[in-house]
Coordinates of C-alpha atoms in Angstrom, one line a residue:
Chain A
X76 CA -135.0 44.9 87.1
X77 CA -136.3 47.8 85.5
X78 CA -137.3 47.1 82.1
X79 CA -140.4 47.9 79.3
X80 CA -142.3 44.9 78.7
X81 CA -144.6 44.9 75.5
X82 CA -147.3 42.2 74.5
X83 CA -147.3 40.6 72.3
X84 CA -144.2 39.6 71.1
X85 CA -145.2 38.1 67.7
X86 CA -148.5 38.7 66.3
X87 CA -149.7 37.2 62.9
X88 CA -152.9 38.0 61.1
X89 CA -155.4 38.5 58.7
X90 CA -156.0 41.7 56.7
X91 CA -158.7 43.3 57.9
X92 CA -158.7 42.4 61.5
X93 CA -158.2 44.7 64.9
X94 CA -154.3 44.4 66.1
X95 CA -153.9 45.6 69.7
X96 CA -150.6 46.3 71.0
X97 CA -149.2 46.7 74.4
X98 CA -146.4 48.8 76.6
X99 CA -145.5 49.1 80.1
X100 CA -143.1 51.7 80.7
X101 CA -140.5 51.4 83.6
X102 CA -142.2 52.3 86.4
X103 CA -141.7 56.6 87.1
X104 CA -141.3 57.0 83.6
X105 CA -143.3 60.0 82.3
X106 CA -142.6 59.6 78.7
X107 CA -144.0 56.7 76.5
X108 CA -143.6 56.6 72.6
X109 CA -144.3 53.9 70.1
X110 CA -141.9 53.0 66.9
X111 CA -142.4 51.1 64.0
X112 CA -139.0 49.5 61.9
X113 CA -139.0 48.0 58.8
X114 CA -136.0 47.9 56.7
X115 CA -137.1 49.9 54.2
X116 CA -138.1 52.7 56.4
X117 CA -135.8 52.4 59.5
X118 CA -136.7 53.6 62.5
X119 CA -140.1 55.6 62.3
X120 CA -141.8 57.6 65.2
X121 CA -145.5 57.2 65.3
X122 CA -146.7 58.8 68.7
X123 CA -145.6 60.2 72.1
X124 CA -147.1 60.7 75.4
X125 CA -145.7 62.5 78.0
X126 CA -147.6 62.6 81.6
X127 CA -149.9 60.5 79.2
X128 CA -150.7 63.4 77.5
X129 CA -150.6 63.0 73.8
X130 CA -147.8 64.9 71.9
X131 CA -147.4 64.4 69.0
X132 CA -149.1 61.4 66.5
X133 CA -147.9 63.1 63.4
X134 CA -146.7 60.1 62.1
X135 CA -149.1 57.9 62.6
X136 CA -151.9 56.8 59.9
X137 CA -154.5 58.7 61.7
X138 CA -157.6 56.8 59.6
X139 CA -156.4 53.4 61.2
X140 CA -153.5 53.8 64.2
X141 CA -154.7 55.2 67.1
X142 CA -152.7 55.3 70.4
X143 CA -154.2 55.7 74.4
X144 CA -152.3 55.8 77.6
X145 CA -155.5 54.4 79.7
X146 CA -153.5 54.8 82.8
X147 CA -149.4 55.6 83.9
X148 CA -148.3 52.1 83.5
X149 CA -149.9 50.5 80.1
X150 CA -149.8 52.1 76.7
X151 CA -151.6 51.0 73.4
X152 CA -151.2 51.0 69.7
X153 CA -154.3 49.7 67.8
X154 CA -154.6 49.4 64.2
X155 CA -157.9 48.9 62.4
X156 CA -158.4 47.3 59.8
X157 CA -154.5 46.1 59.6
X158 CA -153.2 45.7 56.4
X159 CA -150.4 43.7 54.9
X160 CA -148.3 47.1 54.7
X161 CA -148.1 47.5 58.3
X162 CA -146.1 44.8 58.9
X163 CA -143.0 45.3 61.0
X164 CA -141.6 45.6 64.4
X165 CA -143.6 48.2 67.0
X166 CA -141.6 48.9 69.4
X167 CA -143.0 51.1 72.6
X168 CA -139.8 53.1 74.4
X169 CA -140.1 55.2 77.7
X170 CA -138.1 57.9 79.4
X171 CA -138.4 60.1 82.6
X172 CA -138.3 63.9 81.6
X173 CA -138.2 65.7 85.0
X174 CA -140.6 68.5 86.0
X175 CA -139.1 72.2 86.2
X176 CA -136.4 73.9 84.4
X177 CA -133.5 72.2 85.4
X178 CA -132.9 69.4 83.8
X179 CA -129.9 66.5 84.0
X180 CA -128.0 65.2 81.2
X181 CA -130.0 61.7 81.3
X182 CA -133.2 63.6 80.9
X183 CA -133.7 62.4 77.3
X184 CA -132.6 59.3 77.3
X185 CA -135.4 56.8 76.0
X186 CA -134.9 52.8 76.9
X187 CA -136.8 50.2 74.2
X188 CA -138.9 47.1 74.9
X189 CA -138.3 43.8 73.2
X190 CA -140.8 45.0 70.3
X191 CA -144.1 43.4 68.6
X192 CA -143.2 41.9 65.5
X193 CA -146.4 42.1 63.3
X194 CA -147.1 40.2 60.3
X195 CA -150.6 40.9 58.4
X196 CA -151.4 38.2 55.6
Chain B
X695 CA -132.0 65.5 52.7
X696 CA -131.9 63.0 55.6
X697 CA -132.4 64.6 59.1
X698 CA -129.5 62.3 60.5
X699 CA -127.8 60.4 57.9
X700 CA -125.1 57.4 58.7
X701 CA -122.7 55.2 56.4
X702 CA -125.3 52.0 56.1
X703 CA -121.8 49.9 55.8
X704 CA -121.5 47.2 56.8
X705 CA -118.4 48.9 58.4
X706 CA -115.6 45.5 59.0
X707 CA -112.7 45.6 61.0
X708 CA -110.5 43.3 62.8
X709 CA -111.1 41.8 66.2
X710 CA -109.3 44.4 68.8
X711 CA -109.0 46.8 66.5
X712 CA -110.8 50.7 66.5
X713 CA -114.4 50.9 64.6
X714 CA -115.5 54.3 64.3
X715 CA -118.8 55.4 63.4
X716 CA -119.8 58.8 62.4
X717 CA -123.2 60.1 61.9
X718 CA -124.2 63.3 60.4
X719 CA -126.9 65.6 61.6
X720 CA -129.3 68.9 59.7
X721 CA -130.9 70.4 62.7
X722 CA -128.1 73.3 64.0
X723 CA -130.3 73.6 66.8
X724 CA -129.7 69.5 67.8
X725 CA -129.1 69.8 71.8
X726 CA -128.7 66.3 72.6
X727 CA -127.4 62.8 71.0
X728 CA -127.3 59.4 71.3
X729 CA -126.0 56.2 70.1
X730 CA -128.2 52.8 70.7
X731 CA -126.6 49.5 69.2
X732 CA -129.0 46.9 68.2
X733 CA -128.6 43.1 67.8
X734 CA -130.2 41.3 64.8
X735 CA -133.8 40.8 65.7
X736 CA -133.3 42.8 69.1
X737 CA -134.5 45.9 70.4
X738 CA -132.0 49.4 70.2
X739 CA -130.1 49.6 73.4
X740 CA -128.7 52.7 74.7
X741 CA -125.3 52.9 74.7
X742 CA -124.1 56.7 74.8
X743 CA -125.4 59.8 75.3
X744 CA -123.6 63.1 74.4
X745 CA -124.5 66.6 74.9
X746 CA -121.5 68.7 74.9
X747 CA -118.9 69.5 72.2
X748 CA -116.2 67.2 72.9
X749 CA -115.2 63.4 74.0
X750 CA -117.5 61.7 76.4
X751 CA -115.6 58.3 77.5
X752 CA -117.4 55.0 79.0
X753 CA -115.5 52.1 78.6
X754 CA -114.5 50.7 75.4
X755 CA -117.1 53.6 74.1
X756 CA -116.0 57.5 73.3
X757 CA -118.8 59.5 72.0
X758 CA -117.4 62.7 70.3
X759 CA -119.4 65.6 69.5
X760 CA -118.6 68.8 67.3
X761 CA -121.7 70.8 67.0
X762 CA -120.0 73.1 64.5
X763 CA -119.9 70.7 62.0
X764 CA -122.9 69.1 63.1
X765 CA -121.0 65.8 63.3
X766 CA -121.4 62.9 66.0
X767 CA -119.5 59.6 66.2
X768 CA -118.9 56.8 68.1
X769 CA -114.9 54.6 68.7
X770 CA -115.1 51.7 70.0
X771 CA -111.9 50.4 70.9
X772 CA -110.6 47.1 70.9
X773 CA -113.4 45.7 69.3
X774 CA -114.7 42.6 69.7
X775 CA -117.1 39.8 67.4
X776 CA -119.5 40.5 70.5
X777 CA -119.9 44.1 68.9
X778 CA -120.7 42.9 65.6
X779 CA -124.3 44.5 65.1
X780 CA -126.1 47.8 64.2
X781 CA -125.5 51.2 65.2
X782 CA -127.8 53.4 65.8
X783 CA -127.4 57.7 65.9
X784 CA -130.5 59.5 67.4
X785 CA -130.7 63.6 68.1
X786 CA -133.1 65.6 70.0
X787 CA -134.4 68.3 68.4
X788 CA -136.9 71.4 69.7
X789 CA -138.2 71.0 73.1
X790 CA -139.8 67.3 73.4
X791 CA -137.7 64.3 73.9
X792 CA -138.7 63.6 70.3
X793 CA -135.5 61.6 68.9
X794 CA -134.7 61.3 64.8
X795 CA -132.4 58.0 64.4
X796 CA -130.3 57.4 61.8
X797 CA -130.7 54.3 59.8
X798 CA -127.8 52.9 61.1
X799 CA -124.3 51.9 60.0
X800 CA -123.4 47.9 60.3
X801 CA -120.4 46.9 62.3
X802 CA -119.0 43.5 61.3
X803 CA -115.8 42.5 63.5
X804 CA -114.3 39.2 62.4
X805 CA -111.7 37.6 64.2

């Protein structure tokens, strides 16, 4: 059952402290990117890996959020400090963007995990 | 103005009856689109994906595309209170699998 998996699936804390997300992709996908929701904001892309490469982190609060693919099969969001205005759902998707020129019509199809939902007090 | 704009609804219509959803796009250059649904507290799931002008059929599901209008939307027919949720538009734009959603019209089907 091929499926992203993200840990944790709640996380409540203090403002101030380190908040570590988690992803792993399906296994073979090449792509990995992390999205914040909130209903005032929707969906929001922070940052995108492709052969763990980083992409593009344009929207991502580059003084606290930072984002690592330490190896194929586990991504990470961190945010230090955290503050009450990052609270929301993360949510880490993958895809499988295949190598050459010619490319199928699945090619940029992204499935979602089950999300993080953050809270910061 | 919105990259991908949809009717925030909440969009009602009648069990077994056709819900359509339309979503509106900026980027001429948009090559490919999707629609993700998305239960309350749930994670967007993939539903359709359209990259040609035209109908793209899957079920209960057509995805229609017209690129000249920059205009995608989504029937579902014979709808069903198990459909009630979010919708979600996304479109690829440039050469990355970089996807813009929409914020998503809400589909209410009451029996």
């Amino acid at each position: 059952d091929a499926r992203v998996t993200q840990t944790p699936r709640h996380k409540v804390t203090e403002m101030g402290q380190e908040v570590t997300m988690r992803c792993q992709p399906i296994l073979g996908h090449n792509t990995v990117f992390w999205y914040r929701q909130t209903m005032m904001q929707g969906l929001e892309l922070l940052a995108y890996f492709r052969n763990r490469a980083p992409l593009d982190d344009s929207g991502m609060p580059k003084d606290r959020f930072s984002a690592e693919m330490p190896d194929a099969t586990l991504a990470t969001l961190k945010i230090q400090p955290s503050e009450p205005r990052d609270s929301a759902v993360y949510f880490c998707a993958s895809g499988l963007v295949p190598r050459g020129v010619l490319k199928r019509d699945s090619s940029y199809e992204q499935y979602f995990g089950p999300g993080t939902r953050l809270t910061v007090t | 103005q919105k990259e991908v704009e949809q009717n925030s609804g909440p969009l009602s219509v009648p069990e077994g009856a056709i819900a359509s959803l339309n979503c509106t796009y900026s980027d001429r250059g948009s090559q490919s689109f999707f629609w993700y649904r998305q239960y309350s507290g749930k994670s967007p799931e993939l539903i359709m994906s359209i990259y040609s002008n035209g109908d793209k059929e899957d079920g209960r599901f057509t995805a229609q595309l017209n690129k000249a209008s920059q205009y995608v939307s989504l029937l579902i027919r014979d709808s069903q209170p198990s459909d009630s949720a979010t919708y979600l538009c996304a479109v690829r734009s440039g050469g990355y699998n970089k996807l813009i959603f929409g914020a998503g019209t809400r589909l209410a089907v009451h029996p």
